[in-house]
CSV table of C-alpha atoms in Angstrom, one decimal:
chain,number,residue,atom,x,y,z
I,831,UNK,CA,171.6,215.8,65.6
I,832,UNK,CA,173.6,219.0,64.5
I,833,UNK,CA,176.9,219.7,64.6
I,834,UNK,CA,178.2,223.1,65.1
I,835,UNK,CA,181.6,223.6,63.6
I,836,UNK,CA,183.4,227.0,64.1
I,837,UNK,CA,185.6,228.2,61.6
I,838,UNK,CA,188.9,230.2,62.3
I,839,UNK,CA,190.8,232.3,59.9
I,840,UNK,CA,194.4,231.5,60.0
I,841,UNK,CA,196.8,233.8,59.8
I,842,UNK,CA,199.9,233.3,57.3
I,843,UNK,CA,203.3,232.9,59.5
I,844,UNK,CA,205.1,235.9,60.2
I,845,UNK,CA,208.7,235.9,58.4
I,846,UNK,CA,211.5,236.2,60.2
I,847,UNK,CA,213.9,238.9,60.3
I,848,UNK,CA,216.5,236.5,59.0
I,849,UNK,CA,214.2,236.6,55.7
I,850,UNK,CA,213.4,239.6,55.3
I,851,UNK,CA,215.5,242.0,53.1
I,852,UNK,CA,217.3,244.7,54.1
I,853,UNK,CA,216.8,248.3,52.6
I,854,UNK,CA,219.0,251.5,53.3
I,855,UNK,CA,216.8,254.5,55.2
I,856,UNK,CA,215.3,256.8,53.3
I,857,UNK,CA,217.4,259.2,54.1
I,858,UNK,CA,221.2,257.8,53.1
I,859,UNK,CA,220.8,258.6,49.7
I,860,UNK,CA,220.3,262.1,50.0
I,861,UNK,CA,222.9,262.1,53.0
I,862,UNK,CA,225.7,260.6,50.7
I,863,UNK,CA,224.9,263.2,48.1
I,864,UNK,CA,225.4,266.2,50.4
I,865,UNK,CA,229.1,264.4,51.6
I,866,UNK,CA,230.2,263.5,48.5
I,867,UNK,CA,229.4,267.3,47.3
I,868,UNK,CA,231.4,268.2,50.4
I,869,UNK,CA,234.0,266.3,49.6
I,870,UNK,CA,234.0,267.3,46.0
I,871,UNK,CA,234.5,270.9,47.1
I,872,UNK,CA,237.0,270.3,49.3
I,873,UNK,CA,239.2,268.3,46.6
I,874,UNK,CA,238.8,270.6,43.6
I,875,UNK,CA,238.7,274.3,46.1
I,876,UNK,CA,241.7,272.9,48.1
I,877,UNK,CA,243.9,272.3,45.0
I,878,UNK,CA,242.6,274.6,43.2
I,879,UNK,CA,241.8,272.6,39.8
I,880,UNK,CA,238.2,273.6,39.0
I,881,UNK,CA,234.9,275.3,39.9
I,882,UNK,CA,231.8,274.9,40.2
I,883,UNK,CA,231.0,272.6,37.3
I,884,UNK,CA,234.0,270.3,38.2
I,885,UNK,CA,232.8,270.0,41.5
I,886,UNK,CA,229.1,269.2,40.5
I,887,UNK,CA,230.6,266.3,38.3
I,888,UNK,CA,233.3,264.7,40.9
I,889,UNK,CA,230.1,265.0,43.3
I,890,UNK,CA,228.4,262.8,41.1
I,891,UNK,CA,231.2,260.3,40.7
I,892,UNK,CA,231.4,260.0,44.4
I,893,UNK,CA,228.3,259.7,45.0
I,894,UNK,CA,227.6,256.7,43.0
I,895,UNK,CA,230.6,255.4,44.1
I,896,UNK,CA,229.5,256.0,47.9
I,897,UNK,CA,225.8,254.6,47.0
I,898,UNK,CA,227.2,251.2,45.9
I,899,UNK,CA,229.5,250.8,48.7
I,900,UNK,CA,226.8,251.6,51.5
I,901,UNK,CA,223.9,249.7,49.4
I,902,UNK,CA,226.5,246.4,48.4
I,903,UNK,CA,226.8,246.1,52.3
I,904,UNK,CA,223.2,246.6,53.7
I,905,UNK,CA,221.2,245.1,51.0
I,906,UNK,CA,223.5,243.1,48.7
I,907,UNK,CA,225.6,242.8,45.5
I,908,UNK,CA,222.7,242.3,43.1
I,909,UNK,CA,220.3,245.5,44.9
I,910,UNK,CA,223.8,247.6,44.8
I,911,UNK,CA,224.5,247.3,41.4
I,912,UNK,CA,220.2,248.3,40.9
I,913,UNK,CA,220.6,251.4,42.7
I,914,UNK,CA,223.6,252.7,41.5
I,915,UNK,CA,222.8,252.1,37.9
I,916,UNK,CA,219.2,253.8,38.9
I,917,UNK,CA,221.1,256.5,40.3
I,918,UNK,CA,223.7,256.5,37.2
I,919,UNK,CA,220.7,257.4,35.0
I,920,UNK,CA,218.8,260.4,37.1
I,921,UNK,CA,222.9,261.7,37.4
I,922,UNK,CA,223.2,262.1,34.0
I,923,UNK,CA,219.7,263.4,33.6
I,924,UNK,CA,220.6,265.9,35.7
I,925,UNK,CA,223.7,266.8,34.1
I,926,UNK,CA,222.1,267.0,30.7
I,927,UNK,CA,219.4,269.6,32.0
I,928,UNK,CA,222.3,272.0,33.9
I,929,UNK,CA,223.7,273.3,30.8
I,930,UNK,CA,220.3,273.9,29.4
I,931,UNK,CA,219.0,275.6,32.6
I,932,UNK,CA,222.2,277.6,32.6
I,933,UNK,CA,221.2,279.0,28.9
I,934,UNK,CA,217.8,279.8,29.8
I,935,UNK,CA,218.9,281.7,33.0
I,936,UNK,CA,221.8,283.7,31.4
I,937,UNK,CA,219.0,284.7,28.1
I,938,UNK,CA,216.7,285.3,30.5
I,939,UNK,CA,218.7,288.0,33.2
I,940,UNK,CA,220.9,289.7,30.5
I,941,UNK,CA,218.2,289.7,27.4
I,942,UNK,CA,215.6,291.4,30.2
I,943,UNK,CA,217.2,294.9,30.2
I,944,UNK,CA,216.4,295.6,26.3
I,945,UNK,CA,213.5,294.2,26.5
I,946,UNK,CA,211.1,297.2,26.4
I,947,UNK,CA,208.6,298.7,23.6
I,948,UNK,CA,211.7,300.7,21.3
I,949,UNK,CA,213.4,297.5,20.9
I,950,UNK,CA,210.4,295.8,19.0
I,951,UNK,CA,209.9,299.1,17.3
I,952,UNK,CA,212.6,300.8,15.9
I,953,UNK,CA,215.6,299.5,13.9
I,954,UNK,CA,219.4,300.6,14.2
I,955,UNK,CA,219.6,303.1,11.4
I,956,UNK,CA,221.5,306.0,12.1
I,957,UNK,CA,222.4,304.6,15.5
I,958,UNK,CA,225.4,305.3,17.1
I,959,UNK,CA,228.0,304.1,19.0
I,960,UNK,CA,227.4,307.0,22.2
I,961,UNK,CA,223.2,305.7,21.6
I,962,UNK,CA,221.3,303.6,23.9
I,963,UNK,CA,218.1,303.3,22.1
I,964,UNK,CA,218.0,301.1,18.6
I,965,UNK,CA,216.1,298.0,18.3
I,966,UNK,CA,216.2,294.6,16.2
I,967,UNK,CA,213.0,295.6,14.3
I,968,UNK,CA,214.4,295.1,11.2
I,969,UNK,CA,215.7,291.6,12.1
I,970,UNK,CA,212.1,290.6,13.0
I,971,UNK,CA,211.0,291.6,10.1
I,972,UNK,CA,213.7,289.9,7.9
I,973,UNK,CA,213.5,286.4,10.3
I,974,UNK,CA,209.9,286.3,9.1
I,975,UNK,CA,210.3,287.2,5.6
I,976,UNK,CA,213.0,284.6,4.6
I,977,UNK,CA,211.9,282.0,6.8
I,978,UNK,CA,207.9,282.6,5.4
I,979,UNK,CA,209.6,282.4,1.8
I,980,UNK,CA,211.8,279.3,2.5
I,981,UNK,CA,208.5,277.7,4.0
I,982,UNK,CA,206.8,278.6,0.9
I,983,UNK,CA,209.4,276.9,-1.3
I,984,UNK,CA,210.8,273.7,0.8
I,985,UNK,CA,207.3,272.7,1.7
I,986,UNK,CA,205.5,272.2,-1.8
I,987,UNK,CA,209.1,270.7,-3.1
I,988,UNK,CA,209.8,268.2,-0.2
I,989,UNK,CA,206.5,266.8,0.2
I,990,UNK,CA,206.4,266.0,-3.3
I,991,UNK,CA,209.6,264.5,-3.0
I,992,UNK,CA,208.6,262.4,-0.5
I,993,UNK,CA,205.0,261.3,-1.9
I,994,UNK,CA,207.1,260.7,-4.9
I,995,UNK,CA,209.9,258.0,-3.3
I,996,UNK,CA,207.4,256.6,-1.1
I,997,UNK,CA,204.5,255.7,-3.6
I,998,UNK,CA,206.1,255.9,-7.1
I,999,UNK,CA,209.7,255.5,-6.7
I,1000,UNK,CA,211.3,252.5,-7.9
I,1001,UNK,CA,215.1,251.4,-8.8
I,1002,UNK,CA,218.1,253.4,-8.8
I,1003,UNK,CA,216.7,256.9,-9.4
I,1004,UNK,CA,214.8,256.9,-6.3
I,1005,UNK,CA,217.6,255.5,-4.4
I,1006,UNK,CA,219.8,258.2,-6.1
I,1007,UNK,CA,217.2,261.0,-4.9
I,1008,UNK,CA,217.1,259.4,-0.8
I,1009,UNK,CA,221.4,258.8,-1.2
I,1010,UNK,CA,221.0,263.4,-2.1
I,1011,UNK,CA,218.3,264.2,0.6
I,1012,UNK,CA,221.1,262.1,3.4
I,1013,UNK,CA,224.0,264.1,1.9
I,1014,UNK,CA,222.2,267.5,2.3
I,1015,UNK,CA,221.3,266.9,5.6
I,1016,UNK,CA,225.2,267.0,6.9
I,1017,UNK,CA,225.7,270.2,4.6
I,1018,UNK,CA,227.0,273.2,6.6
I,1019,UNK,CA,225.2,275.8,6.6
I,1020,UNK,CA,227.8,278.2,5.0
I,1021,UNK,CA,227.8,275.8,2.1
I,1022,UNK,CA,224.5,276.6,1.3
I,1023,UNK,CA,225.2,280.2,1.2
I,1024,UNK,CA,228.3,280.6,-0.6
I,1025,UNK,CA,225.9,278.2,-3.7
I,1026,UNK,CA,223.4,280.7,-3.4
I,1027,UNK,CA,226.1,283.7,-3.7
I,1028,UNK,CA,228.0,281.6,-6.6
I,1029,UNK,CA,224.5,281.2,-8.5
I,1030,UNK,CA,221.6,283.5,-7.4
I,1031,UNK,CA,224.0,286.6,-6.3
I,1032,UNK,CA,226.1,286.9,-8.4
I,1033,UNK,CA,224.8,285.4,-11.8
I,1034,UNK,CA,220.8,285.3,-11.8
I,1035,UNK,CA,220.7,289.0,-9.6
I,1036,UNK,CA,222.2,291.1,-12.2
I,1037,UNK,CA,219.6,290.4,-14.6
I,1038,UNK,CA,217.2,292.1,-12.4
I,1039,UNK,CA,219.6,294.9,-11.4
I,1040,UNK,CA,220.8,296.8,-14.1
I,1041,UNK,CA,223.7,294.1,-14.4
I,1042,UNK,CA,224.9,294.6,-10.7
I,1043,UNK,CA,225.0,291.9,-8.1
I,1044,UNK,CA,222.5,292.7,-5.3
I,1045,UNK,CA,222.0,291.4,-2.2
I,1046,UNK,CA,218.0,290.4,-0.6
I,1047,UNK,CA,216.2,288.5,1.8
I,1048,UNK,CA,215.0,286.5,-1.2
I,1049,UNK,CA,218.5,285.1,-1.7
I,1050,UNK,CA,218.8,284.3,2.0
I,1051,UNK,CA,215.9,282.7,1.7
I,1052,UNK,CA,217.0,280.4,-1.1
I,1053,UNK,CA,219.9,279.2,1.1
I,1054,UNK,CA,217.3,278.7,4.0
I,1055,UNK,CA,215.5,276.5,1.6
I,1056,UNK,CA,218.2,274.1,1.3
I,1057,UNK,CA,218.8,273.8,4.4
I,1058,UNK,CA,215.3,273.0,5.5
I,1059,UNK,CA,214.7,270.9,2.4
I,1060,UNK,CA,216.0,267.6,3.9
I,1061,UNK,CA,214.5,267.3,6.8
I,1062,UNK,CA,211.2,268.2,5.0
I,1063,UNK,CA,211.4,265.2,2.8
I,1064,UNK,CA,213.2,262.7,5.2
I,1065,UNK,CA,210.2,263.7,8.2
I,1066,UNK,CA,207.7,263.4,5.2
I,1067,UNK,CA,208.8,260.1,4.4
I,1068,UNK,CA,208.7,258.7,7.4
I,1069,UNK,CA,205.3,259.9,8.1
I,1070,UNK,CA,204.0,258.5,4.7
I,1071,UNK,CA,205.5,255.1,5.4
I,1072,UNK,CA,204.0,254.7,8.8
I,1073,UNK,CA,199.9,254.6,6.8
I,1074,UNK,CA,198.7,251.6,7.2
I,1075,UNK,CA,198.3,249.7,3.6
I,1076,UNK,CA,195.4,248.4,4.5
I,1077,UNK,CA,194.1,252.1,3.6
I,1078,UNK,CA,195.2,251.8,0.4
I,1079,UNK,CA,194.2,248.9,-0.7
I,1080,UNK,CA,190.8,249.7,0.4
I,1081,UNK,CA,190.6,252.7,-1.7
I,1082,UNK,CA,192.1,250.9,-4.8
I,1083,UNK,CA,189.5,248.3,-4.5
I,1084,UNK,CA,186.9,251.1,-4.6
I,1085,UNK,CA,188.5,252.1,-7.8
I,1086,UNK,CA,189.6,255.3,-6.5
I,1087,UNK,CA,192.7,256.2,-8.8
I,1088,UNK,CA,196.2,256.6,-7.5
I,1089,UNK,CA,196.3,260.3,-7.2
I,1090,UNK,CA,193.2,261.0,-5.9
I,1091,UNK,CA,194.0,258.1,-2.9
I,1092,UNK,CA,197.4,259.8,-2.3
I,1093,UNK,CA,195.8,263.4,-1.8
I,1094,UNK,CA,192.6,261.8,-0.1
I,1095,UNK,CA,193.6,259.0,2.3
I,1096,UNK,CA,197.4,259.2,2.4
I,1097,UNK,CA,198.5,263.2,3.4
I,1098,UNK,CA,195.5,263.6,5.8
I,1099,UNK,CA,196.3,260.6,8.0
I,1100,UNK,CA,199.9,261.3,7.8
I,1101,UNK,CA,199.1,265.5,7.9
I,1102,UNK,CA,200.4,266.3,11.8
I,1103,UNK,CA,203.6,264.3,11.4
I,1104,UNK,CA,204.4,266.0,8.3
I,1105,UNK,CA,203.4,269.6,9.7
I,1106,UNK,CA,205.5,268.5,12.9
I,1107,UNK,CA,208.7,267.7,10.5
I,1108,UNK,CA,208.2,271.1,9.1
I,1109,UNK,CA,207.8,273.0,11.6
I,1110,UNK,CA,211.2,271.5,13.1
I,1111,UNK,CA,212.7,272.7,9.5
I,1112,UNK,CA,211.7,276.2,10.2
I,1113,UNK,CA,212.8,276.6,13.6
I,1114,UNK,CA,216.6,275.3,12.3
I,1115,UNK,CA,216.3,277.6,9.9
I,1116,UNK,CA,215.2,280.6,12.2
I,1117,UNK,CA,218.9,280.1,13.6
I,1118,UNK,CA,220.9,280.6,10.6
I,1119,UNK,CA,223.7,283.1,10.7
I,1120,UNK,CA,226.1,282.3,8.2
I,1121,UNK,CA,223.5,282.1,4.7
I,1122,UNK,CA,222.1,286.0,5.8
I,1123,UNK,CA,225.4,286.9,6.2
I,1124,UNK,CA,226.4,286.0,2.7
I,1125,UNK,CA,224.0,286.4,0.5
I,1126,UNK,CA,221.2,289.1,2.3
I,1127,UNK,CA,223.9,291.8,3.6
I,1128,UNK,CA,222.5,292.6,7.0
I,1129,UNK,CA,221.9,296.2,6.7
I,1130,UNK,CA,220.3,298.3,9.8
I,1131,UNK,CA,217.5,300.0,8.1
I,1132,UNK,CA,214.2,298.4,8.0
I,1133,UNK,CA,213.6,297.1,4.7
I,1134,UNK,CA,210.4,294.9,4.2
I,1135,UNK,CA,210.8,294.1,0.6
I,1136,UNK,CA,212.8,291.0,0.0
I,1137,UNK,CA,213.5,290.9,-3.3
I,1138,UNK,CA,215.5,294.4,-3.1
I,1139,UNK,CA,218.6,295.7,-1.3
I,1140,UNK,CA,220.2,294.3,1.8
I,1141,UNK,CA,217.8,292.9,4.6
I,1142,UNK,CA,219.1,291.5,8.6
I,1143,UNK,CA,217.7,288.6,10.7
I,1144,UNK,CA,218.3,288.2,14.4
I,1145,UNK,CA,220.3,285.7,14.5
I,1146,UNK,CA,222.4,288.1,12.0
I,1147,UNK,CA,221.6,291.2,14.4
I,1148,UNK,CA,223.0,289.0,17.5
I,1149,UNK,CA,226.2,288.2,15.5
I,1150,UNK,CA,226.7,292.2,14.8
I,1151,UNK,CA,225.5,293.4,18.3
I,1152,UNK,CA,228.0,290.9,19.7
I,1153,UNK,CA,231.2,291.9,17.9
I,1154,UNK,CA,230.3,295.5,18.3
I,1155,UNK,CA,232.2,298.2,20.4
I,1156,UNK,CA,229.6,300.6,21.8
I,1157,UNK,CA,228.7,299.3,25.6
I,1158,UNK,CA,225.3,299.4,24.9
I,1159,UNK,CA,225.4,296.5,22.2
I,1160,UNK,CA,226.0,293.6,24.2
I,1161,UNK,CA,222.1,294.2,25.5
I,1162,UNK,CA,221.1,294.4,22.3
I,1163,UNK,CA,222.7,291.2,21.5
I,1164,UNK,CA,221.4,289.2,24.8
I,1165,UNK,CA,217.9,290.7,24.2
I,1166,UNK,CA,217.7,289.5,20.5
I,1167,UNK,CA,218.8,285.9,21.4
I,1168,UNK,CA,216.1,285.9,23.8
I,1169,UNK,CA,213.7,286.6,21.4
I,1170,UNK,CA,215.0,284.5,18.7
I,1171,UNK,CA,214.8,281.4,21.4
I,1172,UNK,CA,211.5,282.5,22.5
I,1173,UNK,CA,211.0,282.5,19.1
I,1174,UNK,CA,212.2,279.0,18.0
I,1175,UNK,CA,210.8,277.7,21.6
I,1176,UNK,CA,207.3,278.4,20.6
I,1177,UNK,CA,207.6,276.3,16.8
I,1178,UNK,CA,209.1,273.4,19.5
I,1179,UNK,CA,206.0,273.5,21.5
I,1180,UNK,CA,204.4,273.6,18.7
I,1181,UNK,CA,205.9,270.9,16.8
I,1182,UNK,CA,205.7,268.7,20.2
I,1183,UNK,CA,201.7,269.3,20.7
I,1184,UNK,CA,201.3,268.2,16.9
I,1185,UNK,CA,203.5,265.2,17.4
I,1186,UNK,CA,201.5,264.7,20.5
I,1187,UNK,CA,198.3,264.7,18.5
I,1188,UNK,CA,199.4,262.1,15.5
I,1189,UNK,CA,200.4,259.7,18.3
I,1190,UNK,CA,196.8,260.6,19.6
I,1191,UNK,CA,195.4,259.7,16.3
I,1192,UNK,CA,197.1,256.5,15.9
């Protein structure tokens, strides 16, 4: 005898509404943000207190404070306080990237009117006031020259630093040289070119020049190079300390000799850290104004010999363009900080592609 049994799939209860929580609509958040930007522009146009910027961040006040009040009494207390925090967080996000944005889009629509062929080509000697042409050749040229030079010198020196507290320092001496490298890295930046003036300019230079101080790109250089030597040897550092020791040990136990383990196995594991630490070096020290000021001169001419007579760099060229009195300078100005940001912009993407990589390689 068989017996036929039939099976039935149940279905799970369906919840009631009285369980179920409540959620604002999709569209009260964005609806609270365009009232309380109303009623931000009311406030601050009405009595005349602000503009725009004042209104953006009373918006954003009363917006959170709007979001809590309409999410505390649809979904709760304990989903009110998750939202506006949420919303706390994107607000200052946004807030952070307005000022940046506003940089780019100022560079960007008053550096585009010099930016032509004669500006990359030609320099500001014997340019006038009543001129329109001239260009910031010479300040490209000088950029790259001090900040190659400073590369040249910081890099070999910091690295070496670093391998040298990491792997063989020990005791007080090494604690003395990490206490330095911290102190250097709050030095202004005018500090490190009136040293260079006291020392290179006006007591090493007149040995070379027929006992006469001299200005060069070489000296602004050396005042670049302190600048960028900190971070060097800090970003080094840190790289070298994040090898694993089991690396190490695995090459001492091979009897491969300090040294030879250091250049071998240590650098090239920690190699796109420490290129990203230096390239971060160079782009602060593309910026520098004060240190060319002091000790390189700023002339106009083009001069692509660094160890001899006065030599520019744009951020120099920017500072000169910007305090000058022909109407034609300010363009000059806006179109050289465009190109020293587009400059410094690529070594970031740079530096963020190789930072990308060594957390690739880990």
């Amino acid at each position: 005898m068989t017996t036929t049994v039939t099976s039935h799939r149940t279905r799970p209860p369906a919840q009631p509404d009285s369980l179920r929580a409540k959620r604002l609509p999709w569209y009260a958040a964005p609806a609270i943000a365009v009232a309380a930007l109303a009623l931000s522009a009311v406030v601050v146009y009405g009595t005349g207190i602000g503009g725009p910027v004042l209104v953006v961040v009373l918006g954003a006040i009363l917006y959170l404070v709007g979001l809590f009040a309409a999410a505390n009494v649809v979904e709760g207390r304990r989903s009110a306080r998750n939202r506006t925090w949420s919303a706390l967080i994107h607000s200052t996000f946004v807030l952070a990237v307005l000022p940046l944005v506003s940089v780019v889009w100022t560079l960007v629509s008053k550096g585009a009117d010099r930016l032509d062929v004669n500006f990359f080509q030609t320099s500001m000697n014997n340019i006038g006031a009543r001129d329109a042409n001239g260009g910031a050749y010479h300040a490209i040229v000088g950029t790259l020259e001090q900040v190659g030079i400073a590369t040249l010198i910081t890099v070999p020196l910091g690295v070496l630093c670093a391998i040298y507290i990491v792997e063989y320092g020990r005791g007080k001496f090494a604690f003395t040289i990490r206490f330095f490298v911290d102190v250097m890295t709050g030095i202004p930046s005018i500090v490190s070119g009136l040293f260079v003036l006291a020392f290179w300019v006006l007591i090493v230079s007149p040995w070379f020049n027929d006992g006469r101080p001299s200005f060069s790109g070489f000296a602004a250089a050396l005042a670049l190079s302190v600048l960028m030597l900190p971070t060097i040897v800090r970003s080094t550092e840190e790289m070298l300390r994040l090898v694993p020791a089991p690396l190490r040990e695995g090459a001492y136990a091979l009897g491969v000799p300090k040294w030879k383990t250091i250049l071998r196995v240590v650098l090239p594991t920690a190699l796109p850290g420490i290129v990203t630490g230096v390239m971060l070096a160079i782009a602060r020290a593309a910026g520098e104004t004060a240190p060319v000021l002091l000790v390189a001169g700023g002339g106009a001419a083009i001069n692509t010999n660094p160890f001899e007579n006065s030599q520019s760099s744009l951020s120099l060229f920017v500072y000169q363009q910007a305090g000058d009195a022909s109407k034609y300078a300010p363009a000059r100005a806006w179109t050289a900080a465009l190109t020293l940001v587009a400059l410094v912009l690529i070594l970031t993407i740079a530096a963020k592609l190789l930072a990308r990589r060594n957390r690739l390689s880990r």
